[in-house]
mmCIF file of C-alpha atoms in Angstrom:
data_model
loop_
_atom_site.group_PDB
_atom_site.id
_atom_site.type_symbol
_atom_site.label_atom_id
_atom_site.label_comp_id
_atom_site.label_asym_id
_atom_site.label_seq_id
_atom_site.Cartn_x
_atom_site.Cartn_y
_atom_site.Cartn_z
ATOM 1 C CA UNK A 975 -1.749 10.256 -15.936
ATOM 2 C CA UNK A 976 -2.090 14.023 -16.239
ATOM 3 C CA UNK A 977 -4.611 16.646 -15.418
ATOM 4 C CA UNK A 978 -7.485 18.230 -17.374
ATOM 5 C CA UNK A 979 -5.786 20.131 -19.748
ATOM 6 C CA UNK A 980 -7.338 23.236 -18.418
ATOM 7 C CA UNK A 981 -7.320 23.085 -14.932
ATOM 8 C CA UNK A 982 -4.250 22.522 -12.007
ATOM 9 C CA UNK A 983 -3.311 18.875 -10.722
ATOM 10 C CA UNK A 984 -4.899 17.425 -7.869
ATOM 11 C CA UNK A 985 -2.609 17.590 -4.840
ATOM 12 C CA UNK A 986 -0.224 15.344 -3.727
ATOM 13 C CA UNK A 987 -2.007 13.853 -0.819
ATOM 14 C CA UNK A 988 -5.308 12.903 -3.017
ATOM 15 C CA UNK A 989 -3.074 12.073 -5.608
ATOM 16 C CA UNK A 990 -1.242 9.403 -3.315
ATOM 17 C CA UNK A 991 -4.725 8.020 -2.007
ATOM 18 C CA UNK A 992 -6.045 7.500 -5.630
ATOM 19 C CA UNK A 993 -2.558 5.907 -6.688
ATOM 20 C CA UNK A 994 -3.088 3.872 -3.204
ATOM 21 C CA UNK A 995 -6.547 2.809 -3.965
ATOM 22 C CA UNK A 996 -5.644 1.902 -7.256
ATOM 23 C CA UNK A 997 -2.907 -0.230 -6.739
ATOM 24 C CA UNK A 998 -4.215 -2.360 -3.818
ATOM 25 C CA UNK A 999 -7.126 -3.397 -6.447
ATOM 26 C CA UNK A 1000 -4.387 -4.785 -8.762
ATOM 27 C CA UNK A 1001 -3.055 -6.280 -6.429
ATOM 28 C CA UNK A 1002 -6.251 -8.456 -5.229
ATOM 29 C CA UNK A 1003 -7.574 -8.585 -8.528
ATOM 30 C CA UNK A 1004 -4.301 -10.246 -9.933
ATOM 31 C CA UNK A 1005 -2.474 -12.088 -6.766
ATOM 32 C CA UNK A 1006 -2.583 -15.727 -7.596
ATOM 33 C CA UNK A 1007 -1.048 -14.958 -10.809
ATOM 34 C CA UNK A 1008 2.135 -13.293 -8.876
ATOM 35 C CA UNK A 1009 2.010 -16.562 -6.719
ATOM 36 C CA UNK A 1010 2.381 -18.831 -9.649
ATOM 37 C CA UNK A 1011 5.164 -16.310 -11.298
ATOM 38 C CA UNK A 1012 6.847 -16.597 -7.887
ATOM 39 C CA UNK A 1013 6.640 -19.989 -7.614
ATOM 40 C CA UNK A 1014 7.920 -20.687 -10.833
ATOM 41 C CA UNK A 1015 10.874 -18.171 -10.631
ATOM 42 C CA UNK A 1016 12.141 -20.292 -7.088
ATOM 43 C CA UNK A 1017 11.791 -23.501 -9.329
ATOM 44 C CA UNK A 1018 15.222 -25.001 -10.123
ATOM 45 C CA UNK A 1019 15.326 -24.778 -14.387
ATOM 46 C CA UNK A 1020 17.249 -28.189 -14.600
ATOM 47 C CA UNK A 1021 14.634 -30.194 -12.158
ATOM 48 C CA UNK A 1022 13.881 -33.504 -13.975
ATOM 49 C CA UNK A 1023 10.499 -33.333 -12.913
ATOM 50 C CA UNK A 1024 9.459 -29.763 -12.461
ATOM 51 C CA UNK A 1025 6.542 -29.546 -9.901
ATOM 52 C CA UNK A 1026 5.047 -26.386 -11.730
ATOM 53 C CA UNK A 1027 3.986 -26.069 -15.427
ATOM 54 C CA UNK A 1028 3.353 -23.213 -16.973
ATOM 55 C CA UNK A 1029 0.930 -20.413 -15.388
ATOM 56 C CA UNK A 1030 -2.803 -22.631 -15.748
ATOM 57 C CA UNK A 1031 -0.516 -25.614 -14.440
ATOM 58 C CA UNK A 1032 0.761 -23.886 -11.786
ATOM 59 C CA UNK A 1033 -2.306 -22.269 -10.504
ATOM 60 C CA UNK A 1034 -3.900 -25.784 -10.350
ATOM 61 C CA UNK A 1035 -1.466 -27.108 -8.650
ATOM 62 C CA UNK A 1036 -1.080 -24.715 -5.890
ATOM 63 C CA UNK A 1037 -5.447 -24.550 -5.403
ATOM 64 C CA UNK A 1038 -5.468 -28.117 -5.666
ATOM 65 C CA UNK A 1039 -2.021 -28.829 -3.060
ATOM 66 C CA UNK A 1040 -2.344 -26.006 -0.593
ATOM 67 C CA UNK A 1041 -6.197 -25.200 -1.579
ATOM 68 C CA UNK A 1042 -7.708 -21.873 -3.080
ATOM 69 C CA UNK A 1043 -6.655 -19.419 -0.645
ATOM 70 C CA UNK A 1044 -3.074 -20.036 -1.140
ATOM 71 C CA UNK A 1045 -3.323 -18.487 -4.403
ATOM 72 C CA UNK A 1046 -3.665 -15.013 -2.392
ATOM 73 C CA UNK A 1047 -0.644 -15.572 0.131
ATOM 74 C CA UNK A 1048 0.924 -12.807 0.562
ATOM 75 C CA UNK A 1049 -2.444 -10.648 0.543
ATOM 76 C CA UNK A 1050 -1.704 -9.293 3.589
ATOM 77 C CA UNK A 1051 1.949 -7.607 2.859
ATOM 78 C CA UNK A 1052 0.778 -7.055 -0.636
ATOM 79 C CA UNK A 1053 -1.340 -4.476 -0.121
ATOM 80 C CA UNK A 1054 0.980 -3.017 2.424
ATOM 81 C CA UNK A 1055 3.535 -2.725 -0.059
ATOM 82 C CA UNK A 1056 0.752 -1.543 -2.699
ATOM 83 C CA UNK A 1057 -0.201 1.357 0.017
ATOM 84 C CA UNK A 1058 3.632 2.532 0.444
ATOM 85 C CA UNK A 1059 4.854 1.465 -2.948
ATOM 86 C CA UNK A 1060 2.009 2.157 -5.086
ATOM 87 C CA UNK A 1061 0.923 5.045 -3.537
ATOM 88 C CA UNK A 1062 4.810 6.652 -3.545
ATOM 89 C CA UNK A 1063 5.649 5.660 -6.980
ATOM 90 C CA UNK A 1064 2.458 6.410 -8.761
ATOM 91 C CA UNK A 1065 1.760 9.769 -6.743
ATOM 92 C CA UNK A 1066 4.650 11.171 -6.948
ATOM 93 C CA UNK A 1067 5.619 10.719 -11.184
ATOM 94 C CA UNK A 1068 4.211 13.740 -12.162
ATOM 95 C CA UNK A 1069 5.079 15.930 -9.202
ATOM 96 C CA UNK A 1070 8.962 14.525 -10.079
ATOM 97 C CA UNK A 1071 8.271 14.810 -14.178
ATOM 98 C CA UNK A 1072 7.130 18.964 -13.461
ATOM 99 C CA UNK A 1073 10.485 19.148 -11.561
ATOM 100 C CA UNK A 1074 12.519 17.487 -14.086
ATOM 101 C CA UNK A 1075 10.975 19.805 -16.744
ATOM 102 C CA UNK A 1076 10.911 23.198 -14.809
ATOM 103 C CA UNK A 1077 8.736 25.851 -14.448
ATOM 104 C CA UNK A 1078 9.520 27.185 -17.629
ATOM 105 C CA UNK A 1079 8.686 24.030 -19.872
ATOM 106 C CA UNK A 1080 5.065 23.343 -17.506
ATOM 107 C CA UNK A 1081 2.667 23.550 -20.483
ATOM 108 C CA UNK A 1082 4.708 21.439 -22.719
ATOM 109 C CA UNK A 1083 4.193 17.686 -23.124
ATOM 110 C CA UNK A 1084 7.564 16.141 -21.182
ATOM 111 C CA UNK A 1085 9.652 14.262 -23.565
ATOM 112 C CA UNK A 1086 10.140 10.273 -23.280
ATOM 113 C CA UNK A 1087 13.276 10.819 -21.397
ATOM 114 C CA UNK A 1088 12.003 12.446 -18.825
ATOM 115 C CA UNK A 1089 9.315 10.506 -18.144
ATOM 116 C CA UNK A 1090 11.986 7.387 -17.924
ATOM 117 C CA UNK A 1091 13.784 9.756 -15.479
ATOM 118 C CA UNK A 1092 11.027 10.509 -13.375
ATOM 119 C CA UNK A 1093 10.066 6.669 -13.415
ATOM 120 C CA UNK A 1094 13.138 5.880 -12.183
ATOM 121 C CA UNK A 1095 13.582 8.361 -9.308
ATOM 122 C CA UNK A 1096 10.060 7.390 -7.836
ATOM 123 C CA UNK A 1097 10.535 3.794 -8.327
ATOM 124 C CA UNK A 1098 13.874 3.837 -6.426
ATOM 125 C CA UNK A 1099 13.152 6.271 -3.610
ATOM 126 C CA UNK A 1100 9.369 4.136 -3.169
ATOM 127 C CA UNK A 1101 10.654 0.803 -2.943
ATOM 128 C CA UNK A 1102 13.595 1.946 -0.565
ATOM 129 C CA UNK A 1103 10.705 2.469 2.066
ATOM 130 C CA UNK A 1104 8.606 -0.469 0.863
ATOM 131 C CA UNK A 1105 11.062 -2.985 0.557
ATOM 132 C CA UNK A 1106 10.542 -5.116 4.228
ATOM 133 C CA UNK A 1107 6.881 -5.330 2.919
ATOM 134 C CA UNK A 1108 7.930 -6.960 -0.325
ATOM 135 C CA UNK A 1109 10.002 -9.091 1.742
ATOM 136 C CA UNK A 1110 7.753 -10.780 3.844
ATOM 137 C CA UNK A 1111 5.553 -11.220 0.440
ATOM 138 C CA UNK A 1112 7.860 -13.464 -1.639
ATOM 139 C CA UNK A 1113 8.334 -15.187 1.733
ATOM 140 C CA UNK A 1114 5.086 -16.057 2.150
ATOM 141 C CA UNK A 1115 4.342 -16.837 -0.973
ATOM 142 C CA UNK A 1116 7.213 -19.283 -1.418
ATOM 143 C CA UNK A 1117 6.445 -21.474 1.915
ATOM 144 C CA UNK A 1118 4.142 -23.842 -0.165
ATOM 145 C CA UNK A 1119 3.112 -26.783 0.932
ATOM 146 C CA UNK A 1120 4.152 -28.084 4.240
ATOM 147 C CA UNK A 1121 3.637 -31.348 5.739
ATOM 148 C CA UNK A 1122 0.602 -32.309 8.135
ATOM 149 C CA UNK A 1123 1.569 -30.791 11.895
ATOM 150 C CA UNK A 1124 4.039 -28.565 10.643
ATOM 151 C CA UNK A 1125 3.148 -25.296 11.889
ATOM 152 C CA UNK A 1126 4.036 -22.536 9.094
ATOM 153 C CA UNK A 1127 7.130 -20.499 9.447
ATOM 154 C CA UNK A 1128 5.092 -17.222 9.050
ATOM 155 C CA UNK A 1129 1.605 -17.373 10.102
ATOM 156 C CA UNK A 1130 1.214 -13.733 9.216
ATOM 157 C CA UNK A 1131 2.557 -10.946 7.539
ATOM 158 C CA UNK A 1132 2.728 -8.691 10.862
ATOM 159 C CA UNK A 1133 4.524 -11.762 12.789
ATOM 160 C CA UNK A 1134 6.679 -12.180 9.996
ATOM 161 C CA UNK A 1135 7.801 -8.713 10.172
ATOM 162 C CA UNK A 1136 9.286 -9.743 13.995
ATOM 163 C CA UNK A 1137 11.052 -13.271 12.810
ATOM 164 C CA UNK A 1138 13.140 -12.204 9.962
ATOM 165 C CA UNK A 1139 14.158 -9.300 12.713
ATOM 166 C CA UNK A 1140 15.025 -11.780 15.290
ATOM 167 C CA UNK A 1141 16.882 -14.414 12.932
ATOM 168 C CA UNK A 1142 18.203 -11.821 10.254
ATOM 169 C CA UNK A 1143 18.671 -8.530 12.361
ATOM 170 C CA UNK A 1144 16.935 -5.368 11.095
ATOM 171 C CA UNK A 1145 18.865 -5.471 8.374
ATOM 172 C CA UNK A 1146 17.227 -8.888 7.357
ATOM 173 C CA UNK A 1147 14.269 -6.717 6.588
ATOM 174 C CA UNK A 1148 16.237 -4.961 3.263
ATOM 175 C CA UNK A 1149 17.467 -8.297 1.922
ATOM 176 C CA UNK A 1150 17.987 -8.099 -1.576
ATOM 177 C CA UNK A 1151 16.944 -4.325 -1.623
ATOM 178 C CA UNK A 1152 19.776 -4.103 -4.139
ATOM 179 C CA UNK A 1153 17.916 -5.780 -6.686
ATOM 180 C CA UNK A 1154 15.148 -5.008 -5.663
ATOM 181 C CA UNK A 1155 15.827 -0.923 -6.034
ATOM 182 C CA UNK A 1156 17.319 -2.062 -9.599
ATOM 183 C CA UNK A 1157 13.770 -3.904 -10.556
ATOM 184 C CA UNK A 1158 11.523 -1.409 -9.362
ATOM 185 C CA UNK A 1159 13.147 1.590 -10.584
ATOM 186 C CA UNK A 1160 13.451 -0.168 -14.536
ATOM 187 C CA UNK A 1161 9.666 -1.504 -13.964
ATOM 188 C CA UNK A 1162 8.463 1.716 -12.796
ATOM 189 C CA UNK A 1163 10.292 3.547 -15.223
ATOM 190 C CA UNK A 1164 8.873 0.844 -17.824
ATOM 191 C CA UNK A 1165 5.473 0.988 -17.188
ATOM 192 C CA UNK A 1166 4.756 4.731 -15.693
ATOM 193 C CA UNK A 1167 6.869 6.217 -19.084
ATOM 194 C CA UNK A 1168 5.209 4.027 -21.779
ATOM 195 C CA UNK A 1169 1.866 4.005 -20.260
ATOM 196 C CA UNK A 1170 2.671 7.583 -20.497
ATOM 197 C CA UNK A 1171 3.676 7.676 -23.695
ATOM 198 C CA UNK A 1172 1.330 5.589 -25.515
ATOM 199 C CA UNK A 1173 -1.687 7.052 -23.873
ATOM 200 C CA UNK A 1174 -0.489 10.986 -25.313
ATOM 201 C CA UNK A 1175 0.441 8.983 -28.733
ATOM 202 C CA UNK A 1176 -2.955 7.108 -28.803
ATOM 203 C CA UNK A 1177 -4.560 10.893 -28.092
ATOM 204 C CA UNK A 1178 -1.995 12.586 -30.507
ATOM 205 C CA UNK A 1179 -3.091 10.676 -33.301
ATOM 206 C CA UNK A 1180 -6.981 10.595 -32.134
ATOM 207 C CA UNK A 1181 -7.130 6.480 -32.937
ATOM 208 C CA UNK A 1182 -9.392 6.603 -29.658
ATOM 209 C CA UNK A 1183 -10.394 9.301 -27.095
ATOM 210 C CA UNK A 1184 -9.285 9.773 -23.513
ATOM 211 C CA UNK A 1185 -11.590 6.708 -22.219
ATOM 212 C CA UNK A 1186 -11.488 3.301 -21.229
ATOM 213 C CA UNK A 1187 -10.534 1.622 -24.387
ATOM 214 C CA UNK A 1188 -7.515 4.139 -24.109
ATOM 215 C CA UNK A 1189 -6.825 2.989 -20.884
ATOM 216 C CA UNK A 1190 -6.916 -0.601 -21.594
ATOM 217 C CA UNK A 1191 -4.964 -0.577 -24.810
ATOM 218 C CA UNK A 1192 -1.904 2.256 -22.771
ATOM 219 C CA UNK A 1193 -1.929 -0.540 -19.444
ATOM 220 C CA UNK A 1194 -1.706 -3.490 -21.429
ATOM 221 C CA UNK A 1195 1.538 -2.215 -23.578
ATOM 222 C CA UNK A 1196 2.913 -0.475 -20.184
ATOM 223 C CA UNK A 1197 3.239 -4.021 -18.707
ATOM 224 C CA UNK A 1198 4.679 -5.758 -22.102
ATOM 225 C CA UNK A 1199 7.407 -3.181 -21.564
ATOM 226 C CA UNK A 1200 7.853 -3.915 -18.221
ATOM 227 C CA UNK A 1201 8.068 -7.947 -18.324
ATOM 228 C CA UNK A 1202 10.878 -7.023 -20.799
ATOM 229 C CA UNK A 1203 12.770 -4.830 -18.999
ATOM 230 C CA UNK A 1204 12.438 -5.897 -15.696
ATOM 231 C CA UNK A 1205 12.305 -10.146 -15.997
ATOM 232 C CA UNK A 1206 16.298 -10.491 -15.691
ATOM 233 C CA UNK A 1207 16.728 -8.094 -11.774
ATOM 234 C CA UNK A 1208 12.914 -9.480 -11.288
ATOM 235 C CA UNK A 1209 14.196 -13.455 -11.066
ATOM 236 C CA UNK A 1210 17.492 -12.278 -9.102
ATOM 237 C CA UNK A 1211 14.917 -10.620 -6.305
ATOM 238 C CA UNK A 1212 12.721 -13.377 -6.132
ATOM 239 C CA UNK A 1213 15.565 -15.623 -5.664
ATOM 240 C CA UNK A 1214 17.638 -13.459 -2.952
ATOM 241 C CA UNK A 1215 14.533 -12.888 -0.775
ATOM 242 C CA UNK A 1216 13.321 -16.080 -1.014
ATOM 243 C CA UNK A 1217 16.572 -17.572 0.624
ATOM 244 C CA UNK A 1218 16.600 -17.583 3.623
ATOM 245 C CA UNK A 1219 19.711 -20.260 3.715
ATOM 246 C CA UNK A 1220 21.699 -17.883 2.939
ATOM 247 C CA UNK A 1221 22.711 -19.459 -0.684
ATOM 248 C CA UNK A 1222 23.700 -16.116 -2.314
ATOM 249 C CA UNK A 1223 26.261 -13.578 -1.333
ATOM 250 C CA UNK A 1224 25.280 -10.657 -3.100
ATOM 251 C CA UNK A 1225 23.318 -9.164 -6.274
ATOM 252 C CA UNK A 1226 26.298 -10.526 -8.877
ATOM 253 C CA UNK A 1227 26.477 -13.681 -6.771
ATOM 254 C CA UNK A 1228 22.890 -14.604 -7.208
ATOM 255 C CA UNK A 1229 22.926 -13.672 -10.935
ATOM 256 C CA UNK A 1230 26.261 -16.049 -11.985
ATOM 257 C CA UNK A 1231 24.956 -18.784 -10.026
ATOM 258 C CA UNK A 1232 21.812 -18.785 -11.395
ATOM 259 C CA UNK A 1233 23.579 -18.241 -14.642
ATOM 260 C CA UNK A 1234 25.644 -21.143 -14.121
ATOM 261 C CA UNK A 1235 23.218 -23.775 -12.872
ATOM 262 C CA UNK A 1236 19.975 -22.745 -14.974
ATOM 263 C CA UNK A 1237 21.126 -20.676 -18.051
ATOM 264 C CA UNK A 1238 20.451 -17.572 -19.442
ATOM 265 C CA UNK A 1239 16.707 -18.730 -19.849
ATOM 266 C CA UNK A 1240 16.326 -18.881 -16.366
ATOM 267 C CA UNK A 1241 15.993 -14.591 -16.180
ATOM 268 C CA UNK A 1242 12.993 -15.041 -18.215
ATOM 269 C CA UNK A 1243 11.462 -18.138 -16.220
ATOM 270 C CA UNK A 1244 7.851 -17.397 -15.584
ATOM 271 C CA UNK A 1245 7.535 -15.141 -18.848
ATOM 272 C CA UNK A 1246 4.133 -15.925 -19.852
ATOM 273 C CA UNK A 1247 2.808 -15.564 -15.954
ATOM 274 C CA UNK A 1248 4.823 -12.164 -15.480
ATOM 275 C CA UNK A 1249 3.627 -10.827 -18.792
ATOM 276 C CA UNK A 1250 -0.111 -12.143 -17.270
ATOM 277 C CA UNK A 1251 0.491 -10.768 -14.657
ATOM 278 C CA UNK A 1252 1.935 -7.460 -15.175
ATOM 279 C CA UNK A 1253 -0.243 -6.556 -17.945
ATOM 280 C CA UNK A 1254 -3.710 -7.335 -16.061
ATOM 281 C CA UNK A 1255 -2.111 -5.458 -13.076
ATOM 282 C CA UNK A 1256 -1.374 -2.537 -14.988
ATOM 283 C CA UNK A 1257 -4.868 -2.904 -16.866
ATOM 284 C CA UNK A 1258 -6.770 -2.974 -13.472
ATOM 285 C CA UNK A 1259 -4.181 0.056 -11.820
ATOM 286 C CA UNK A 1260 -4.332 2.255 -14.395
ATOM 287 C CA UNK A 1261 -8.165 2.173 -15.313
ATOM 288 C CA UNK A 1262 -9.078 1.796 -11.420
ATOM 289 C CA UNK A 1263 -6.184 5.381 -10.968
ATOM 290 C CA UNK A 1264 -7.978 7.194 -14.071
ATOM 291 C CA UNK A 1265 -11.425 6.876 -12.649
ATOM 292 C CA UNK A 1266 -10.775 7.524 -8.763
ATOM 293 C CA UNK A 1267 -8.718 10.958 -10.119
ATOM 294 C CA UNK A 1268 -11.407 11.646 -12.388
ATOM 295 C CA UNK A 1269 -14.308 11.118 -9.366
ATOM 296 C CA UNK A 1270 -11.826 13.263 -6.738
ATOM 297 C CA UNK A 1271 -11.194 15.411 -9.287
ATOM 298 C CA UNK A 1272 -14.524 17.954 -8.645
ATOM 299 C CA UNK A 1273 -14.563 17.383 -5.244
ATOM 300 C CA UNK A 1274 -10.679 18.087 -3.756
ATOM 301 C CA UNK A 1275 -10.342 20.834 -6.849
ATOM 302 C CA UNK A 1276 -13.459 22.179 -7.691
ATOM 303 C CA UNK A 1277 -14.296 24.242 -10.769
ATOM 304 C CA UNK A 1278 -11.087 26.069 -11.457
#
């Protein structure tokens, strides 16, 4: 996450495009896996026959029901989210985590709680602009299967964009941005911080250098952190923007109800698949960010 020790950062425009870059490749790499945590999240916990098993069960089932490609609805406002989100929340951490420490601390490692802090704040203020484009993904993704003749409700992400307009209002656009600010700021925060951390431990300590195992080993535990933090405001987002009944008033509406009809267990439905999910993401993101930066590196800063 941080420059070569001896020479500036690279600038916050090539810094977004390499945070870009990187996330849209997580996000293709790793898509059908966020379908079947999706899919599993909208699943009613007390169903007597539950269509969707597990993450392998659910996978199958959607590839062999609604075919292959299904597995990557939602591509298309995926990677517009990854280009907004990604780009916003990645690229701007350690312009935020110099602020938060001042000029005066610069050269000094920034202590976990700042790099929570600065997690938050980038998480919050990216998803703010990014949250239509997450949205139309969970709707998309949640369609499934519908019968023969039945023309789907969004045949694209860019048409999409103009329904939920039309039949929500503009407004309809930042339903569930609530939770949705609440998950992505304590995910961000999550996996940015101890990604973060465990990389400058993992140096510290010299049990590996600054390479790809590093990478790997930092990625992996930034995305067990976030499945643990962020599983309980994750489920209440999926659920909110995937009605589109209107079933849920609000944030604490959505939580008692599901609290009520599915349990406590329900905030960590689709575990295993989030945990799948989240930690190949952050594997792919973060060794995908550390070798764009290092290839832009000599070429936007030079020899300094």
């Amino acid at each position: 996450m941080s420059p070569p020790p001896a020479g500036p950062p690279l600038p916050a425009w090539a810094t977004f495009i390499a945070s870009a870059t990187a996330a849209c490749t997580a996000e293709i790499a790793t898509l059908p896996l966020d379908t079947a945590k999706v899919r599993l999240q909208l699943q009613a916990k007390g169903a007597v026959t539950p269509k969707y098993r597990g993450l392998i069960g659910t996978t199958l089932t959607v590839a062999r029901e609604e075919g292959p490609k299904a597995l990557w609805s939602g591509l298309e406002p995926g990677l517009h989210r990854q280009v907004l989100y990604g780009g916003l929340r990645i690229g701007l951490y350690e312009p935020v985590k110099r602020i938060f420490m001042g000029s005066a601390n610069a050269d000094q490692p920034a202590p976990l709680p700042i790099k929570i802090a600065a997690g938050m704040t980038t998480g919050a203020l990216a998803i703010l602009v990014a949250s239509p484009t997450d949205l139309v993904k969970v709707r998309m993704q949640s369609e499934g299967k519908l019968p023969e003749g039945t023309p789907k409700r969004y045949p694209s992400a860019t048409k999409a964009y103009g329904i939920i307009v039309k039949e929500e209002g503009l407004a309809g656009l930042w339903k569930g941005v609530g939770p949705n600010v609440a998950r992505n700021a304590i995910i961000n925060a999550a996996e940015l911080a101890s990604y973060d951390q465990i990389k400058q431990t993992l140096l510290e300590m010299k049990v590996v250098d600054d390479n790809v195992y590093c990478h790997i080993l930092s990625g992996l535990g930034a995305g067990f952190f976030a499945v643990i933090c962020g599983s309980p405001v994750d489920v209440v987002k999926s659920r909110m923007m995937g009605d589109a009944q209107g079933q849920y008033k609000g944030v604490l509406d959505c939580f008692a109800k599901t609290l009520k009809n599915d349990g406590m267990g329900a905030f960590y439905s689709g575990f295993l698949p989030n945990f799948a999910r989240l930690g190949s993401w952050n594997i792919a993101m973060f060794l995908t960010l550390e070798q764009v930066k290092k290839a832009m590196y000599p070429v936007v800063v030079g020899d300094k």
